[in-house]
Amino acid sequence: MKTQLSGPPSPSETFEPYETMRPIPLGVLMIAVALALWGVVLLFDNSEAVAIGQAERADVLADQPARSDADGASLFSARCATCHQPNGSGVSGAVPPLAGSPFLAGRAEVPIAILLRGIDGPIRVRDTVYDGHMPSFASVLSDEEIARLVSYLRERFADRPAPVAAEMVTALRGELAGGSGWKGGQELAARLAPELAPQPSFALASRAEADPATMRLVNEGTNGSWACASCHGALGQGSETVPRLAGLPAGYIARQLESYLNGSRRNESMAVVARSLTRQERVALGDYYALLRAPSNARPSLGGDIARGERLVLEGVWDRGIPPCVSCHGPSAFGVAPGFPGLAAQHPAYTASQLAAWVSGERDNAQQKLMNGIARSLDDADRRAVADYLATLPPVPVAATKERADDRR
Amino acid sequence: MNRILPLGVIALGILAFATLMLVIGPAIQIKSMAPTPGLANYSAQELRGREQYVAQGCVYCHSQQPRSADQAPDAERGWGRAAVASDYVYDRPHQLGTMRTGPDLFNVGTRLPSRDWHLTHLYQPRAIFAWSIMPGYPYLFERKSRAGPGDVVVSLPAEHRPAEGVIVAKPAALDLVAYLQGLDHTNPAPARAVRDDGYSERGEPR
């Protein structure tokens, strides 16, 4: 530069200014090197995040199908022990014992058939008659899991150490597909195990068929709104944020429809539906869905920690003010009519969104505002864990008759 | 200006490097990608509906890319799991969208499965959501004095019904709704699927 400024007195017209080569100042060089290093570190950091993400997802997937490689003992404590008790003694007068039960000691097909279809009627175990309401596990346990569970049960409670093959479950599943719960011990004994007779007879009460007007609401809708089944599905099974309705208490369903009307539960689409219904129609729809039986189509989908969810649902966290869900919603979260809905087999997105709605106030129709307080104590990871765990549970065993549904109410 | 050659070479080199890393590399990475297990291709009607989706400009307000739990509570909103690259195999061009003036629609078919709900909502969103700012699409429907055979009548609350006659859906509306009903990407994604892991730390929710 200097040469140009103090250059020759008469510079040539064609002179083109130029710069000579100069070394890059050390400071600039250091900044460039630092930036490059930073880039490499970020790349490395990101690749680590990807690796962590993949590993955690693989963990979650491995966890998800209810820990699909779980052995019979852990399946028993997760699936059976809440009702049949950890020592298999059952509950006197309510839940039949597994220990010493002739249903386990006979052919292996019998316990498999019970797990696949559930029981929905009176059953005699040894000398006691129980009013059977057992859920079907067909939609939440795989063939291998049922085989492992039955092998474990037979070895532990009936001294039959021979393991059961998954192929037997597969064959039986195909054979029994589509059936509803066993109509008590009588149907079971007649079909599979005559030696278990005599079994109490199943009182064939007339199945409560909904009247044509209610069926029209369910399948075609009204002039002003849509058919229930168009969102909730033909069996009331729901999907994602559309809740499963099958097996919820009748009174609970009717009360929710009222809540949409009076605004204590906010959902614009359901408010349109509720406005188009009369009081009698709301009650009739509750009765209809309370008796509907649908296999579970819910799957853990929020990436929640299932073990944490199980702990929250079964034990709660008392020092954080979170009671166990099952203390109000009943054993196995099957619901307690009329106030407490079943949570088992509910869709995780729906469960989580409702827990959030209790906090935001979009939903404010609980008795004594119980749920508002509980939901406030749950953080985002808790919500997802609870919702995902509940999705792994078997669906509510539904009373087969109108009379039974009334008992439960 | 001297040394124009080295300058040009370096400028083109930087451009070529960026193109390699941002365009060619990712293209190779996803070119032979198999669809997510369980993802079905569009039917002919859904493809016609997809054209409607593009033509009506849905993408300007609706995204089609649910995020992971560490970025947004999309799964709890019912918008579905975080999208992965193989979810878009059949989408050419993709409808990712950048705006979320309205909700994400990548799984609207499972969240809102009802055809009739969608018809009502497309005809007049405020028939359901009084506060909605979504435009109505009345030109995808027509008013008839009475529904003919095969006509799909839109069910409307009393205050939005025409004074006489009924509102029926034109084929374009039915196609669009079929496309929306078919938007379902809730099948679990493979653990190693190509996706955005951001800068997540170990133990964070995802």
XYZ file of C-alpha atoms in Angstrom:
615
model
C 0.000 0.000 0.000
C 2.736 2.349 0.998
C 4.337 2.072 -2.406
C 1.092 3.143 -4.042
C 0.443 6.145 -1.817
C 3.949 7.508 -1.966
C 4.475 5.983 -5.361
C 5.963 7.493 -8.486
C 4.713 11.052 -9.149
C 3.060 10.171 -12.463
C 1.529 6.675 -12.296
C 0.825 5.008 -15.541
C -2.777 5.082 -16.769
C -2.775 1.305 -17.145
C -1.500 0.679 -13.639
C -3.468 -2.126 -11.942
C -3.158 -2.063 -8.141
C -2.270 -5.388 -6.639
C -1.299 -6.988 -3.384
C 1.674 -9.108 -2.802
C 1.417 -12.439 -1.010
C 1.394 -11.950 2.741
C 1.177 -14.625 5.400
C -2.213 -14.982 7.156
C -1.989 -13.294 10.563
C -1.577 -15.823 13.337
C -4.776 -14.696 15.101
C -6.940 -15.325 12.028
C -5.304 -18.684 11.519
C -6.012 -19.666 15.100
C -9.650 -18.629 14.795
C -9.990 -20.692 11.617
C -8.429 -23.737 13.234
C -10.628 -23.284 16.316
C -13.751 -23.083 14.167
C -12.769 -26.216 12.295
C -12.146 -28.050 15.569
C -15.496 -26.861 16.890
C -17.158 -28.267 13.787
C -15.508 -31.629 14.290
C -16.534 -31.692 17.949
C -20.140 -30.860 17.014
C -20.161 -33.597 14.405
C -18.839 -36.057 16.945
C -21.316 -34.837 19.556
C -24.189 -35.266 17.121
C -23.117 -38.752 16.090
C -23.058 -39.641 19.761
C -26.621 -38.293 20.133
C -27.686 -40.488 17.217
C -26.036 -43.520 18.803
C -27.697 -42.782 22.157
C -31.046 -42.289 20.446
C -30.766 -45.590 18.604
C -29.702 -47.494 21.696
C -32.541 -46.072 23.781
C -35.107 -46.803 21.089
C -33.833 -50.339 20.783
C -34.248 -50.629 24.577
C -37.783 -49.290 24.423
C -38.679 -51.628 21.552
C -37.247 -54.562 23.446
C -39.288 -53.508 26.488
C -42.449 -52.860 24.657
C -44.385 -55.988 23.781
C -44.784 -56.335 27.549
C -41.144 -57.426 27.802
C -41.687 -60.169 25.261
C -38.839 -62.336 26.493
C -40.084 -62.241 30.077
C -40.155 -65.650 31.697
C -43.251 -67.286 33.091
C -42.647 -66.083 36.641
C -42.487 -62.398 35.721
C -45.486 -62.778 33.420
C -47.351 -64.303 36.348
C -46.522 -61.470 38.722
C -47.301 -58.808 36.098
C -50.480 -60.326 34.713
C -52.075 -62.696 37.223
C -50.904 -61.920 40.736
C -52.980 -58.742 41.196
C -56.160 -60.826 41.270
C -55.068 -64.420 41.865
C -52.538 -63.253 44.520
C -48.769 -63.806 44.430
C -49.125 -67.223 46.068
C -51.968 -68.267 43.756
C -54.468 -68.563 46.617
C -57.090 -66.366 44.944
C -59.499 -64.248 46.967
C -62.112 -66.084 48.973
C -65.496 -65.783 47.324
C -64.258 -63.531 44.511
C -61.254 -64.875 42.609
C -60.658 -68.614 42.178
C -57.350 -70.051 43.442
C -54.728 -71.260 40.995
C -52.941 -73.423 43.556
C -54.360 -76.926 43.299
C -56.918 -75.913 40.698
C -58.160 -78.840 38.605
C -58.291 -76.430 35.643
C -54.476 -76.339 35.673
C -53.931 -80.001 36.475
C -55.789 -81.350 33.460
C -55.026 -80.796 29.797
C -52.834 -77.792 29.007
C -55.450 -76.645 26.492
C -57.773 -75.601 29.336
C -55.684 -72.784 30.865
C -54.635 -71.697 27.355
C -58.270 -71.491 26.286
C -59.120 -69.477 29.406
C -56.280 -67.020 28.746
C -57.280 -66.653 25.095
C -60.975 -65.932 25.656
C -61.466 -64.948 29.279
C -64.352 -66.132 31.410
C -67.745 -64.583 31.589
C -69.974 -66.701 33.778
C -70.084 -68.845 36.900
C -67.318 -71.364 37.397
C -66.804 -74.069 40.027
C -63.252 -74.582 41.276
C -63.043 -77.541 43.668
C -66.114 -76.960 45.823
C -66.648 -73.255 45.474
C -68.582 -71.433 42.766
C -67.192 -68.100 41.604
C -68.863 -65.496 39.445
C -66.280 -65.415 36.689
C -65.121 -62.174 35.143
C -61.704 -62.757 33.689
C -60.328 -60.676 30.819
C -59.094 -62.191 27.599
C -55.334 -61.938 27.188
C -55.427 -62.846 23.486
C -54.719 -59.287 22.341
C -51.907 -58.514 24.788
C -49.884 -61.733 25.064
C -48.165 -63.522 22.187
C -48.349 -67.272 21.647
C -44.858 -67.721 23.099
C -45.758 -65.687 26.186
C -48.929 -67.659 26.827
C -46.967 -70.904 26.424
C -44.322 -69.738 28.918
C -46.978 -68.513 31.360
C -49.020 -71.709 31.222
C -45.886 -73.862 31.591
C -44.981 -71.858 34.683
C -48.480 -72.025 36.170
C -48.766 -75.772 35.637
C -45.358 -76.462 37.102
C -45.824 -74.225 40.117
C -49.460 -74.808 41.010
C -50.293 -78.238 39.615
C -46.969 -80.092 39.647
C -47.012 -80.670 35.884
C -43.423 -79.834 34.830
C -43.834 -80.685 31.129
C -43.465 -77.418 29.186
C -46.204 -76.268 26.819
C -45.264 -75.616 23.182
C -46.128 -72.299 21.563
C -47.499 -74.258 18.581
C -50.300 -75.562 20.800
C -51.272 -71.954 21.628
C -51.111 -70.971 17.967
C -53.372 -73.844 16.960
C -55.843 -73.145 19.747
C -55.848 -69.415 18.967
C -56.864 -70.163 15.403
C -59.540 -72.567 16.554
C -61.055 -70.206 19.138
C -60.645 -66.991 17.154
C -63.468 -64.486 17.364
C -65.248 -66.092 20.304
C -66.256 -64.036 23.314
C -65.510 -65.066 26.893
C -66.343 -68.600 27.997
C -69.887 -68.716 29.288
C -68.721 -69.914 32.650
C -67.295 -73.312 33.538
C -70.146 -75.081 31.790
C -69.153 -74.129 28.242
C -65.491 -74.672 29.029
C -66.094 -78.155 30.418
C -68.354 -79.123 27.552
C -65.855 -78.022 24.913
C -62.517 -79.068 26.363
C -62.604 -80.894 29.649
C -65.594 -83.113 30.494
C -63.817 -84.287 33.653
C -64.314 -80.806 35.193
C -68.105 -81.242 35.174
C -70.446 -80.680 36.864
C -70.187 -76.935 36.429
C -72.846 -74.409 37.409
C -75.193 -73.636 34.569
C -74.950 -70.350 32.822
C -78.180 -68.412 33.228
C -78.898 -67.481 29.677
C -80.355 -64.056 30.271
C -81.391 -62.310 27.109
C -78.484 -60.353 25.793
C -79.317 -56.679 25.929
C -79.718 -55.759 22.297
C -79.743 -52.030 21.863
C -82.938 -50.707 20.349
C -82.867 -49.699 16.661
C -82.838 -45.986 17.487
C -79.624 -46.346 19.495
C -78.041 -48.485 16.791
C -78.881 -45.745 14.302
C -77.038 -43.213 16.473
C -74.056 -45.544 16.679
C -73.833 -46.463 13.006
C -75.421 -43.634 11.019
C -75.489 -40.575 13.225
C -78.191 -37.954 13.343
C -79.025 -35.096 11.064
C -76.797 -32.755 13.046
C -73.852 -34.955 13.939
C -71.777 -37.986 13.105
C -72.088 -41.677 13.870
C -70.304 -42.772 17.073
C -68.721 -45.677 15.211
C -67.242 -43.409 12.531
C -64.611 -42.294 15.035
C -64.788 -44.789 17.923
C -64.848 -47.789 15.589
C -67.403 -50.534 15.034
C -66.595 -52.163 18.381
C -65.971 -48.955 20.337
C -62.262 -49.734 20.270
C -61.044 -46.198 19.413
C -57.609 -45.140 18.150
C -54.970 -42.594 19.208
C -56.813 -39.683 20.867
C -60.211 -41.252 20.160
C -60.868 -43.206 23.360
C -61.828 -46.830 23.627
C -65.451 -46.898 24.883
C -66.087 -50.644 24.993
C -66.627 -51.755 28.565
C -66.599 -48.323 30.230
C -69.263 -47.947 32.949
C -72.607 -46.865 31.474
C -73.076 -44.092 34.012
C -69.616 -42.731 33.292
C -70.273 -42.475 29.545
C -73.596 -40.713 30.061
C -71.982 -38.296 32.514
C -69.201 -37.435 30.051
C -71.794 -36.584 27.403
C -73.437 -34.252 29.930
C -70.062 -32.716 30.733
C -69.546 -31.837 27.064
C -72.876 -30.028 27.221
C -72.223 -28.034 30.376
C -68.626 -27.285 29.433
C -66.889 -29.021 32.329
C -65.162 -31.174 29.735
C -64.041 -29.305 26.662
C -64.023 -31.023 23.284
C -65.667 -29.176 20.432
C -66.411 -32.222 18.270
C -68.007 -34.107 21.146
C -69.966 -31.007 22.139
C -71.576 -31.025 18.678
C -72.495 -34.682 19.188
C -73.778 -34.149 22.737
C -75.996 -31.246 21.647
C -77.703 -33.499 19.105
C -78.625 -36.112 21.753
C -81.517 -36.234 24.190
C -81.068 -37.337 27.781
C -82.538 -40.768 27.038
C -80.211 -41.183 24.075
C -77.172 -40.350 26.198
C -78.159 -42.994 28.735
C -78.925 -45.540 26.004
C -75.505 -45.004 24.420
C -73.848 -45.504 27.797
C -75.713 -48.784 28.241
C -74.760 -49.878 24.751
C -71.020 -49.247 25.081
C -70.831 -50.623 28.628
C -71.781 -54.038 27.247
C -69.587 -53.963 24.181
C -66.567 -56.227 24.124
C -63.602 -55.424 21.922
C -60.084 -56.839 21.800
C -57.355 -54.404 22.716
C -55.858 -52.460 19.803
C -53.840 -50.149 22.047
C -50.063 -50.341 21.929
C -47.449 -48.391 23.881
C -46.591 -45.576 21.481
C -45.298 -42.609 23.481
C -41.851 -44.023 24.270
C -42.705 -44.060 27.971
C -40.803 -46.131 30.520
C -43.127 -49.105 31.045
C -41.530 -50.200 34.333
C -41.976 -46.690 35.736
C -45.575 -46.683 34.516
C -46.232 -50.009 36.182
C -44.868 -48.654 39.471
C -47.041 -45.521 39.269
C -50.181 -47.464 38.379
C -49.782 -50.247 40.958
C -47.988 -48.478 43.810
C -48.185 -44.730 43.223
C -45.673 -42.339 44.748
C -47.139 -41.297 48.064
C -44.593 -38.619 48.957
C -45.390 -36.855 45.686
C -49.114 -37.113 46.361
C -49.726 -39.723 43.646
C -51.961 -42.579 44.779
C -51.855 -45.815 42.778
C -54.299 -45.611 39.840
C -55.696 -49.019 40.788
C -56.782 -47.800 44.225
C -59.740 -46.019 42.588
C -59.892 -47.471 39.082
C -60.066 -51.007 40.412
C -57.818 -54.072 40.211
C -56.066 -54.273 36.835
C -57.493 -50.780 36.166
C -60.761 -52.311 34.943
C -62.801 -49.439 36.390
C -65.297 -49.178 39.223
C -68.802 -48.283 38.141
C -70.329 -45.798 38.000
C -67.704 -43.130 38.654
C -64.326 -44.553 37.757
C -63.692 -45.541 34.143
C -61.592 -48.521 33.181
C -58.106 -47.480 32.070
C -56.852 -50.855 30.870
C -56.199 -51.121 27.117
C -56.913 -47.418 26.671
C -54.959 -45.668 23.921
C -51.823 -44.007 25.274
C -52.263 -40.758 23.343
C -55.762 -40.433 24.796
C -54.702 -41.225 28.363
C -51.798 -38.782 28.225
C -53.887 -36.051 26.641
C -56.539 -36.406 29.358
C -53.915 -36.237 32.107
C -52.727 -33.003 30.506
C -56.327 -31.770 30.192
C -56.915 -32.194 33.937
C -54.022 -29.811 34.521
C -54.949 -27.243 31.889
C -58.567 -27.215 33.054
C -59.957 -28.365 29.717
C -61.358 -31.211 31.714
C -62.809 -30.428 35.105
C -65.574 -32.929 35.754
C -64.044 -35.211 38.376
C -65.632 -36.019 41.685
C -64.080 -33.756 44.335
C -61.567 -32.587 41.706
C -59.514 -35.682 42.537
C -57.909 -36.041 39.136
C -56.927 -32.370 38.861
C -54.586 -32.705 41.839
C -53.160 -36.071 40.835
C -52.508 -34.953 37.267
C -50.678 -31.867 38.501
C -48.243 -34.122 40.391
C -47.324 -36.038 37.225
C -44.640 -34.717 34.904
C -44.400 -35.336 31.183
C -42.360 -38.540 31.503
C -44.784 -39.860 34.157
C -47.762 -39.233 31.881
C -46.158 -41.098 29.009
C -45.025 -43.953 31.257
C -48.473 -44.415 32.812
C -50.254 -44.149 29.466
C -47.928 -46.657 27.792
C -48.172 -49.133 30.665
C -51.986 -49.009 30.712
C -51.973 -49.814 26.984
C -50.289 -53.155 27.701
C -53.108 -54.335 29.978
C -55.851 -56.654 28.728
C -59.248 -55.087 27.979
C -62.006 -54.926 30.578
C -63.931 -58.202 30.882
C -67.408 -57.074 30.007
C -70.544 -58.221 31.717
C -72.364 -60.369 29.213
C -75.844 -59.219 30.087
C -77.698 -56.063 30.852
C -78.434 -57.387 34.345
C -74.755 -57.807 35.108
C -73.963 -54.336 33.869
C -76.613 -53.017 36.240
C -75.007 -54.881 39.128
C -71.746 -53.218 38.385
C -73.273 -49.815 38.135
C -8.448 -8.353 -10.326
C -5.656 -10.857 -10.333
C -5.676 -14.546 -9.355
C -9.159 -14.994 -10.665
C -8.554 -18.663 -11.339
C -7.718 -19.742 -7.771
C -10.577 -17.595 -6.440
C -13.039 -19.199 -8.842
C -11.751 -22.685 -8.121
C -12.086 -22.199 -4.372
C -15.598 -20.692 -4.681
C -16.778 -23.553 -6.885
C -15.042 -26.015 -4.578
C -16.956 -24.706 -1.551
C -20.216 -24.923 -3.504
C -19.397 -28.460 -4.671
C -18.528 -29.523 -1.129
C -21.790 -28.119 0.245
C -23.769 -29.820 -2.537
C -22.024 -33.104 -1.799
C -22.711 -32.968 1.914
C -26.212 -31.466 1.852
C -27.710 -32.875 -1.355
C -25.813 -35.828 -2.815
C -24.876 -37.559 0.445
C -28.393 -37.523 1.939
C -29.855 -38.532 -1.438
C -27.621 -41.618 -1.508
C -28.519 -42.320 2.112
C -32.287 -42.393 1.477
C -32.399 -43.470 -2.196
C -32.762 -47.191 -1.648
C -34.647 -46.866 1.616
C -37.442 -49.405 2.134
C -40.768 -48.062 3.406
C -41.458 -48.301 7.141
C -42.845 -51.799 7.815
C -46.621 -51.679 7.501
C -46.741 -48.482 5.424
C -49.055 -48.914 2.459
C -48.890 -47.046 -0.826
C -51.677 -44.622 -1.698
C -54.772 -45.844 -3.514
C -55.901 -44.130 -6.719
C -58.521 -42.137 -4.808
C -56.031 -41.133 -2.143
C -53.642 -39.929 -4.838
C -56.397 -37.751 -6.321
C -57.048 -36.471 -2.811
C -53.362 -35.760 -2.408
C -53.517 -33.569 -5.514
C -56.359 -31.682 -3.835
C -54.249 -31.333 -0.691
C -51.509 -29.753 -2.780
C -53.872 -27.624 -4.863
C -55.767 -26.214 -1.872
C -52.475 -25.228 -0.249
C -53.011 -27.223 2.939
C -49.224 -27.340 3.357
C -49.102 -23.620 4.107
C -50.766 -24.144 7.499
C -50.361 -27.853 8.245
C -47.131 -29.752 8.703
C -46.690 -33.487 8.179
C -43.790 -34.187 10.498
C -44.492 -35.023 14.150
C -41.497 -34.288 16.350
C -39.886 -36.379 19.068
C -40.771 -35.887 22.730
C -37.639 -33.847 23.489
C -38.659 -31.271 20.887
C -42.441 -31.043 21.261
C -45.227 -32.987 23.023
C -46.574 -34.150 19.658
C -47.183 -37.750 20.727
C -49.276 -36.591 23.687
C -51.234 -34.331 21.375
C -52.171 -37.477 19.493
C -50.153 -36.428 16.453
C -48.235 -39.691 16.492
C -44.647 -40.783 16.982
C -41.744 -38.797 15.542
C -41.544 -39.233 11.776
C -38.602 -41.066 10.198
C -37.282 -40.789 6.649
C -38.817 -44.081 5.508
C -42.326 -42.766 6.302
C -42.091 -40.549 3.208
C -41.160 -43.173 0.624
C -44.440 -42.763 -1.275
C -44.590 -38.951 -0.928
C -43.343 -37.210 -4.051
C -43.140 -34.332 -3.481
C -43.332 -34.580 0.296
C -45.744 -32.303 2.143
C -43.544 -31.713 5.195
C -44.626 -28.115 5.607
C -42.985 -25.565 7.850
C -45.981 -23.851 9.419
C -48.132 -25.135 12.231
C -50.922 -22.614 12.055
C -53.088 -25.739 12.212
C -52.249 -29.110 13.748
C -49.878 -31.631 12.199
C -51.743 -33.984 9.860
C -49.305 -36.873 9.454
C -51.584 -39.217 11.468
C -54.903 -37.450 11.102
C -56.430 -40.652 9.734
C -56.064 -42.425 13.083
C -56.800 -39.373 15.206
C -59.931 -38.353 13.261
C -61.070 -41.421 11.330
C -64.591 -40.200 10.541
C -65.350 -39.317 6.911
C -68.452 -37.410 7.899
C -66.581 -35.362 10.498
C -64.053 -34.312 7.858
C -66.775 -33.356 5.379
C -68.494 -31.149 7.959
C -65.185 -29.631 8.953
C -64.046 -28.919 5.381
C -67.392 -27.371 4.472
C -67.468 -25.103 7.514
C -64.800 -25.490 10.238
C -66.744 -23.112 12.483
C -69.653 -25.529 12.591
C -67.454 -27.477 15.023
C -64.800 -25.102 16.346
C -66.287 -21.637 16.827
C -62.769 -20.200 17.190
C -61.245 -21.889 14.135
C -59.348 -19.697 11.663
C -59.219 -22.381 8.981
C -60.917 -21.311 5.759
C -64.001 -23.228 4.705
C -64.007 -24.980 1.331
C -67.658 -24.580 0.260
C -66.709 -24.842 -3.425
C -65.841 -28.524 -2.868
C -69.533 -29.031 -2.045
C -72.832 -28.211 -3.707
C -76.353 -27.509 -2.569
C -79.040 -29.776 -3.948
C -82.760 -29.691 -3.353
C -82.598 -33.359 -2.423
C -79.809 -35.925 -2.310
C -79.596 -38.215 -5.328
C -78.551 -41.857 -5.193
C -74.943 -42.186 -4.111
C -74.728 -38.584 -2.904
C -72.943 -38.065 0.384
C -74.897 -35.574 2.473
C -72.881 -33.400 4.834
C -74.262 -33.500 8.344
C -74.441 -29.993 9.790
C -75.690 -28.464 13.034
C -78.997 -26.649 12.504
C -77.517 -23.134 12.404
C -75.209 -24.031 9.496
C -77.748 -25.880 7.380
C -78.993 -24.213 4.183
C -82.502 -22.781 4.347
C -83.648 -25.475 1.959
C -82.096 -28.502 0.341
C -79.008 -30.370 1.463
C -75.251 -29.941 1.087
C -73.596 -32.834 -0.756
C -69.892 -33.443 -1.273
C -68.333 -33.175 -4.729
C -65.892 -35.938 -5.739
C -62.946 -33.637 -4.994
C -64.030 -33.346 -1.347
C -64.470 -37.118 -1.057
C -61.017 -37.685 -2.572
C -59.421 -35.207 -0.185
C -61.122 -36.845 2.799
C -60.019 -40.304 1.605
C -56.444 -39.005 1.518
C -56.758 -37.543 5.029
C -58.318 -40.763 6.353
C -55.415 -42.691 4.849
C -52.762 -40.619 6.635
C -51.586 -43.164 9.173
C -47.957 -43.509 10.183
C -48.461 -45.036 13.609
C -46.660 -48.309 12.864
C -43.583 -48.523 15.062
C -40.475 -47.231 13.316
C -37.417 -49.487 13.199
C -34.893 -48.557 15.908
C -32.213 -47.746 13.324
C -34.413 -45.624 11.061
C -32.942 -42.390 9.698
C -34.303 -39.575 11.815
C -33.496 -36.398 13.708
C -31.856 -37.124 17.027
C -30.934 -33.505 17.628
C -28.489 -33.007 20.469
C -30.262 -35.275 22.889
C -28.437 -36.281 25.989
C -28.583 -39.698 27.552
C -31.649 -40.207 29.713
C -33.670 -37.406 28.165
C -37.167 -38.132 27.014
C -37.443 -38.850 23.353
